[in-house]
């Protein structure tokens, strides 16, 4: 059974903290994604990676960075958390062909 | 910039009603359109439509791709309370292979 696991379901962080969100997939997928989901805005792509150490900016990369040192793991980093980064963060992975993406359970991050 | 727009943003119906959800897109190098259902947790895959497979059906759910109009519809017949969810449309394509761009989602509420 396909599995994408995000390290935390809920996180509360303080403004200015450096925050790490971790995602692991066990399907040997090439592509991995980080999205944030906000009411009325749907899923917006932050970054995606199509191979180890390869990354590409999505639609809203400002304030975020990513790391992919191993194929199965994709990390999202908030360099200095701000309150406008309070959101649900979803990680996903896919083979690329077919493009069907499998999602993790999400991390609800609150920045206070 | 790739764009996916869903309508309506929310919909309230009663059990037994039929609903139609809409998705329109502007994406360079269109490859596929995917529908997902999201209940409280991770989005789960419903259908994928491509140039070679423009109509899909599974039980009470069906979907059609109109490549001329750059749109898709998702139909749900004889709705049940278990159909209450956010329905997400995503389009694969754009300048980066494997990238999925999502719409805002349609929140469907089915009352008994």
PDB file of C-alpha atoms in Angstrom, chain A:
ATOM      1  CA  UNK A   1       0.000   0.000   0.000  1.00  0.00           C
ATOM      2  CA  UNK A   2       1.363   3.397  -0.960  1.00  0.00           C
ATOM      3  CA  UNK A   3       2.449   5.534   1.898  1.00  0.00           C
ATOM      4  CA  UNK A   4       3.491   9.153   2.322  1.00  0.00           C
ATOM      5  CA  UNK A   5       4.262  10.039   5.912  1.00  0.00           C
ATOM      6  CA  UNK A   6       4.590  13.514   7.345  1.00  0.00           C
ATOM      7  CA  UNK A   7       6.465  13.764  10.610  1.00  0.00           C
ATOM      8  CA  UNK A   8       3.934  15.859  12.525  1.00  0.00           C
ATOM      9  CA  UNK A   9       0.152  16.278  12.378  1.00  0.00           C
ATOM     10  CA  UNK A  10       0.128  19.493  14.414  1.00  0.00           C
ATOM     11  CA  UNK A  11       2.852  22.017  15.155  1.00  0.00           C
ATOM     12  CA  UNK A  12       2.876  25.300  17.030  1.00  0.00           C
ATOM     13  CA  UNK A  13       5.901  27.529  16.515  1.00  0.00           C
ATOM     14  CA  UNK A  14       6.877  31.034  17.450  1.00  0.00           C
ATOM     15  CA  UNK A  15       7.482  33.887  15.004  1.00  0.00           C
ATOM     16  CA  UNK A  16      11.079  33.904  13.864  1.00  0.00           C
ATOM     17  CA  UNK A  17      11.764  30.230  14.576  1.00  0.00           C
ATOM     18  CA  UNK A  18      13.292  27.974  11.939  1.00  0.00           C
ATOM     19  CA  UNK A  19      10.809  25.183  11.213  1.00  0.00           C
ATOM     20  CA  UNK A  20      11.418  21.822   9.554  1.00  0.00           C
ATOM     21  CA  UNK A  21       8.606  19.758   8.051  1.00  0.00           C
ATOM     22  CA  UNK A  22       9.613  16.256   7.043  1.00  0.00           C
ATOM     23  CA  UNK A  23       8.045  13.947   4.504  1.00  0.00           C
ATOM     24  CA  UNK A  24       8.953  10.356   3.643  1.00  0.00           C
ATOM     25  CA  UNK A  25       7.545   8.147   0.871  1.00  0.00           C
ATOM     26  CA  UNK A  26       8.072   4.419   0.461  1.00  0.00           C
ATOM     27  CA  UNK A  27       7.069   4.084  -3.200  1.00  0.00           C
ATOM     28  CA  UNK A  28      10.366   4.904  -4.911  1.00  0.00           C
ATOM     29  CA  UNK A  29       8.702   7.897  -6.570  1.00  0.00           C
ATOM     30  CA  UNK A  30      10.786  10.373  -8.545  1.00  0.00           C
ATOM     31  CA  UNK A  31       8.669  13.439  -7.822  1.00  0.00           C
ATOM     32  CA  UNK A  32       7.859  14.961  -4.471  1.00  0.00           C
ATOM     33  CA  UNK A  33       5.844  18.080  -3.727  1.00  0.00           C
ATOM     34  CA  UNK A  34       5.054  20.495  -0.940  1.00  0.00           C
ATOM     35  CA  UNK A  35       1.720  22.314  -1.043  1.00  0.00           C
ATOM     36  CA  UNK A  36      -0.015  24.597   1.385  1.00  0.00           C
ATOM     37  CA  UNK A  37      -3.777  24.584   1.673  1.00  0.00           C
ATOM     38  CA  UNK A  38      -5.757  27.615   2.783  1.00  0.00           C
ATOM     39  CA  UNK A  39      -9.545  28.101   2.743  1.00  0.00           C
ATOM     40  CA  UNK A  40     -10.752  29.462  -0.593  1.00  0.00           C
ATOM     41  CA  UNK A  41      -7.292  29.197  -2.157  1.00  0.00           C
ATOM     42  CA  UNK A  42      -7.023  25.456  -2.683  1.00  0.00           C
ATOM     43  CA  UNK A  43      -3.633  23.772  -2.826  1.00  0.00           C
ATOM     44  CA  UNK A  44      -0.784  26.038  -3.829  1.00  0.00           C
ATOM     45  CA  UNK A  45       2.544  24.572  -4.839  1.00  0.00           C
ATOM     46  CA  UNK A  46       5.504  25.746  -2.799  1.00  0.00           C
ATOM     47  CA  UNK A  47       8.309  23.592  -4.213  1.00  0.00           C
ATOM     48  CA  UNK A  48       8.694  20.329  -5.974  1.00  0.00           C
ATOM     49  CA  UNK A  49      11.584  17.988  -6.613  1.00  0.00           C
ATOM     50  CA  UNK A  50      11.966  15.671  -9.611  1.00  0.00           C
ATOM     51  CA  UNK A  51      15.116  13.911  -8.436  1.00  0.00           C
ATOM     52  CA  UNK A  52      17.555  13.780  -5.554  1.00  0.00           C
ATOM     53  CA  UNK A  53      19.117  17.193  -4.981  1.00  0.00           C
ATOM     54  CA  UNK A  54      16.949  18.655  -7.763  1.00  0.00           C
ATOM     55  CA  UNK A  55      14.256  21.165  -6.962  1.00  0.00           C
ATOM     56  CA  UNK A  56      12.076  23.687  -8.667  1.00  0.00           C
ATOM     57  CA  UNK A  57      10.128  26.618  -7.298  1.00  0.00           C
ATOM     58  CA  UNK A  58       6.380  26.395  -7.339  1.00  0.00           C
ATOM     59  CA  UNK A  59       3.948  29.283  -7.238  1.00  0.00           C
ATOM     60  CA  UNK A  60       4.651  30.557  -3.716  1.00  0.00           C
ATOM     61  CA  UNK A  61       8.268  29.752  -2.740  1.00  0.00           C
ATOM     62  CA  UNK A  62       8.995  32.963  -0.835  1.00  0.00           C
ATOM     63  CA  UNK A  63       9.946  32.308   2.775  1.00  0.00           C
ATOM     64  CA  UNK A  64      10.515  28.599   2.175  1.00  0.00           C
ATOM     65  CA  UNK A  65      13.352  26.337   1.135  1.00  0.00           C
ATOM     66  CA  UNK A  66      13.571  22.594   0.587  1.00  0.00           C
ATOM     67  CA  UNK A  67      16.039  19.772   0.821  1.00  0.00           C
ATOM     68  CA  UNK A  68      16.100  16.399  -0.876  1.00  0.00           C
ATOM     69  CA  UNK A  69      19.244  14.472   0.018  1.00  0.00           C
ATOM     70  CA  UNK A  70      17.652  11.035  -0.391  1.00  0.00           C
ATOM     71  CA  UNK A  71      15.017   9.888  -2.843  1.00  0.00           C
ATOM     72  CA  UNK A  72      12.481   8.989  -0.182  1.00  0.00           C
ATOM     73  CA  UNK A  73      12.723  12.154   1.910  1.00  0.00           C
ATOM     74  CA  UNK A  74      11.712  15.727   1.107  1.00  0.00           C
ATOM     75  CA  UNK A  75      11.984  18.446   3.729  1.00  0.00           C
ATOM     76  CA  UNK A  76      10.339  21.845   3.791  1.00  0.00           C
ATOM     77  CA  UNK A  77      12.112  24.561   5.747  1.00  0.00           C
ATOM     78  CA  UNK A  78      10.634  27.801   6.977  1.00  0.00           C
ATOM     79  CA  UNK A  79      13.726  29.915   7.486  1.00  0.00           C
ATOM     80  CA  UNK A  80      12.046  32.395   9.846  1.00  0.00           C
ATOM     81  CA  UNK A  81       8.439  31.513  10.552  1.00  0.00           C
ATOM     82  CA  UNK A  82       5.850  34.241  10.272  1.00  0.00           C
ATOM     83  CA  UNK A  83       2.171  34.313  11.195  1.00  0.00           C
ATOM     84  CA  UNK A  84       1.136  34.359   7.523  1.00  0.00           C
ATOM     85  CA  UNK A  85       2.684  30.918   7.188  1.00  0.00           C
ATOM     86  CA  UNK A  86       0.037  29.464   9.483  1.00  0.00           C
ATOM     87  CA  UNK A  87      -1.555  26.866   7.235  1.00  0.00           C
ATOM     88  CA  UNK A  88      -2.085  23.208   6.399  1.00  0.00           C
ATOM     89  CA  UNK A  89       0.981  21.777   4.653  1.00  0.00           C
ATOM     90  CA  UNK A  90       0.583  18.750   2.415  1.00  0.00           C
ATOM     91  CA  UNK A  91       3.363  16.625   1.026  1.00  0.00           C
ATOM     92  CA  UNK A  92       2.823  14.433  -2.036  1.00  0.00           C
ATOM     93  CA  UNK A  93       4.780  12.136  -4.301  1.00  0.00           C
ATOM     94  CA  UNK A  94       4.299  10.747  -7.798  1.00  0.00           C
ATOM     95  CA  UNK A  95       6.050   8.708 -10.438  1.00  0.00           C
ATOM     96  CA  UNK A  96       5.522  11.462 -13.017  1.00  0.00           C
ATOM     97  CA  UNK A  97       4.049   8.996 -15.479  1.00  0.00           C
ATOM     98  CA  UNK A  98       1.303   8.505 -14.519  1.00  0.00           C
ATOM     99  CA  UNK A  99       1.060  11.875 -12.761  1.00  0.00           C
ATOM    100  CA  UNK A 100      -1.244  10.677  -9.988  1.00  0.00           C
ATOM    101  CA  UNK A 101       0.068  12.128  -6.737  1.00  0.00           C
ATOM    102  CA  UNK A 102      -0.266  10.439  -3.356  1.00  0.00           C
ATOM    103  CA  UNK A 103      -0.628  12.668  -0.343  1.00  0.00           C
ATOM    104  CA  UNK A 104       0.480  12.574   3.247  1.00  0.00           C
ATOM    105  CA  UNK A 105      -1.943  13.311   6.078  1.00  0.00           C
ATOM    106  CA  UNK A 106      -0.919  16.933   6.324  1.00  0.00           C
ATOM    107  CA  UNK A 107       0.738  19.082   8.987  1.00  0.00           C
ATOM    108  CA  UNK A 108      -1.307  21.862  10.486  1.00  0.00           C
ATOM    109  CA  UNK A 109       1.201  24.541  11.412  1.00  0.00           C
ATOM    110  CA  UNK A 110       0.311  27.456  13.636  1.00  0.00           C
ATOM    111  CA  UNK A 111       2.789  30.300  13.997  1.00  0.00           C
ATOM    112  CA  UNK A 112       2.161  32.522  17.018  1.00  0.00           C
TER     113      UNK A 112
END
